[in-house]
Short mmCIF file of C-alpha atoms in Angstrom, two decimals:
data_model
loop_
_atom_site.label_atom_id
_atom_site.label_comp_id
_atom_site.label_asym_id
_atom_site.label_seq_id
_atom_site.Cartn_x
_atom_site.Cartn_y
_atom_site.Cartn_z
CA MET A 7 216.83 302.69 89.27
CA GLY A 8 215.30 299.73 87.43
CA GLY A 9 212.08 301.46 86.48
CA LEU A 10 210.75 301.69 82.99
CA PRO A 11 212.50 304.13 80.66
CA ARG A 12 210.78 307.39 80.19
CA PRO A 13 209.30 308.02 76.77
CA LYS A 14 211.37 310.07 74.43
CA LEU A 15 209.83 313.34 73.77
CA PRO A 16 210.22 314.84 70.36
CA PRO A 17 212.98 317.46 70.09
CA VAL A 18 211.99 321.13 70.04
CA VAL A 19 212.89 322.65 66.75
CA LEU A 20 212.36 326.42 66.47
CA THR A 21 211.87 328.47 63.37
CA VAL A 22 213.93 331.75 63.30
CA GLU A 23 210.61 333.66 64.05
CA GLU A 24 209.72 331.53 67.09
CA ARG A 25 213.32 331.88 68.48
CA GLU A 26 213.15 335.62 68.23
CA ALA A 27 209.73 335.79 69.77
CA LEU A 28 210.79 333.57 72.74
CA GLU A 29 214.05 335.59 73.21
CA SER A 30 212.01 338.81 73.15
CA LEU A 31 209.69 337.42 75.89
CA THR A 32 212.60 336.75 78.05
CA ARG A 33 214.05 340.24 77.64
CA ARG A 34 211.00 342.53 77.79
CA ARG A 35 210.47 344.19 81.06
CA THR A 36 206.66 344.05 80.72
CA THR A 37 206.46 340.31 80.20
CA ALA A 38 204.91 338.49 83.10
CA GLN A 39 207.66 336.39 84.87
CA ALA A 40 205.75 333.22 84.42
CA LEU A 41 205.60 333.66 80.62
CA ALA A 42 209.32 334.61 80.58
CA LEU A 43 210.07 331.50 82.48
CA ARG A 44 208.07 329.30 79.93
CA ALA A 45 209.98 330.90 77.20
CA ARG A 46 213.33 330.07 78.80
CA ILE A 47 212.26 326.54 79.25
CA VAL A 48 211.37 326.16 75.56
CA LEU A 49 214.61 327.87 74.57
CA ALA A 50 216.59 325.48 76.73
CA CYS A 51 214.73 322.40 75.31
CA ALA A 52 215.53 323.62 71.81
CA ASP A 53 219.25 324.00 72.73
CA GLY A 54 219.14 320.23 73.18
CA HIS A 55 218.90 320.00 77.02
CA SER A 56 216.96 317.04 78.51
CA ASN A 57 213.85 317.92 80.73
CA SER A 58 216.09 317.08 83.78
CA GLN A 59 218.84 319.38 82.66
CA VAL A 60 216.37 322.27 82.00
CA ALA A 61 214.75 321.80 85.36
CA ARG A 62 218.10 321.98 87.10
CA LEU A 63 219.30 324.91 85.12
CA LEU A 64 216.12 326.87 85.71
CA GLY A 65 215.31 325.82 89.18
CA VAL A 66 211.83 324.24 88.31
CA SER A 67 210.43 320.66 88.54
CA ARG A 68 210.68 318.16 85.72
CA PRO A 69 206.92 318.05 85.41
CA THR A 70 206.94 321.79 84.81
CA VAL A 71 209.39 321.42 82.00
CA THR A 72 207.40 318.60 80.55
CA THR A 73 204.17 320.58 80.66
CA TRP A 74 205.60 323.56 78.78
CA ARG A 75 207.62 321.62 76.27
CA SER A 76 204.54 319.49 75.49
CA ARG A 77 202.34 322.61 75.29
CA PHE A 78 204.91 324.30 72.97
CA LEU A 79 205.10 321.16 70.72
CA THR A 80 201.21 321.20 70.46
CA ASP A 81 200.48 324.91 70.23
CA ARG A 82 203.87 326.54 69.59
CA VAL A 83 204.46 330.03 70.98
CA ASP A 84 200.64 330.71 71.60
CA GLY A 85 200.46 327.66 73.85
CA LEU A 86 202.80 329.39 76.41
CA PHE A 87 200.37 332.16 77.14
CA ASP A 88 197.75 331.71 80.00
CA GLU A 89 194.44 330.34 78.92
CA PRO A 90 191.57 332.53 79.60
CA ARG A 91 190.05 331.71 82.94
CA PRO A 92 186.27 331.65 83.34
CA SER A 93 184.82 335.07 84.31
CA GLN A 94 182.05 335.71 86.77
CA ASN A 95 179.72 336.29 83.82
CA SER A 96 180.38 332.80 82.43
CA LEU A 97 179.02 331.42 85.67
CA ARG A 98 175.63 332.86 85.12
CA ARG A 99 172.76 330.76 84.03
CA PRO A 100 170.72 331.72 80.97
CA GLY A 101 168.13 334.34 82.17
CA GLY A 102 170.66 336.23 84.22
CA THR A 103 170.83 334.26 87.47
CA ARG A 104 174.12 332.98 88.83
CA ASP A 105 174.77 329.30 89.14
CA ARG A 106 176.13 329.02 92.79
CA GLY A 107 175.73 325.19 92.87
CA ASN A 108 173.85 323.51 95.69
CA THR A 109 174.02 325.61 98.72
CA GLY A 110 171.97 323.25 101.00
CA ASN A 111 169.34 325.91 101.41
CA GLN A 112 167.05 324.72 98.72
CA THR A 113 163.42 323.66 99.61
CA SER A 114 161.41 321.16 97.64
#
């Protein structure tokens, strides 16, 4: 459509162990569905499909494919797992009080 060409992403090349781990994630009943989808995205990319093809095949957006392909290329299989979210304890200030931000009820 006359726009700039999209940058070419490096191909996804899997080791035998990585392919087995990803295929296992797609088959296990106990795998979270989001994680199984991420594994299917990476497997489809490794099979040579473009991001657009993978998005169409799996019914996801192209940015979703780009995100997980990039994360895999950077962090391999470990990159597909959810990153830990901050817990309530991590929101506490040193000394045990919670940091709730400015509530507007502060007096000077």
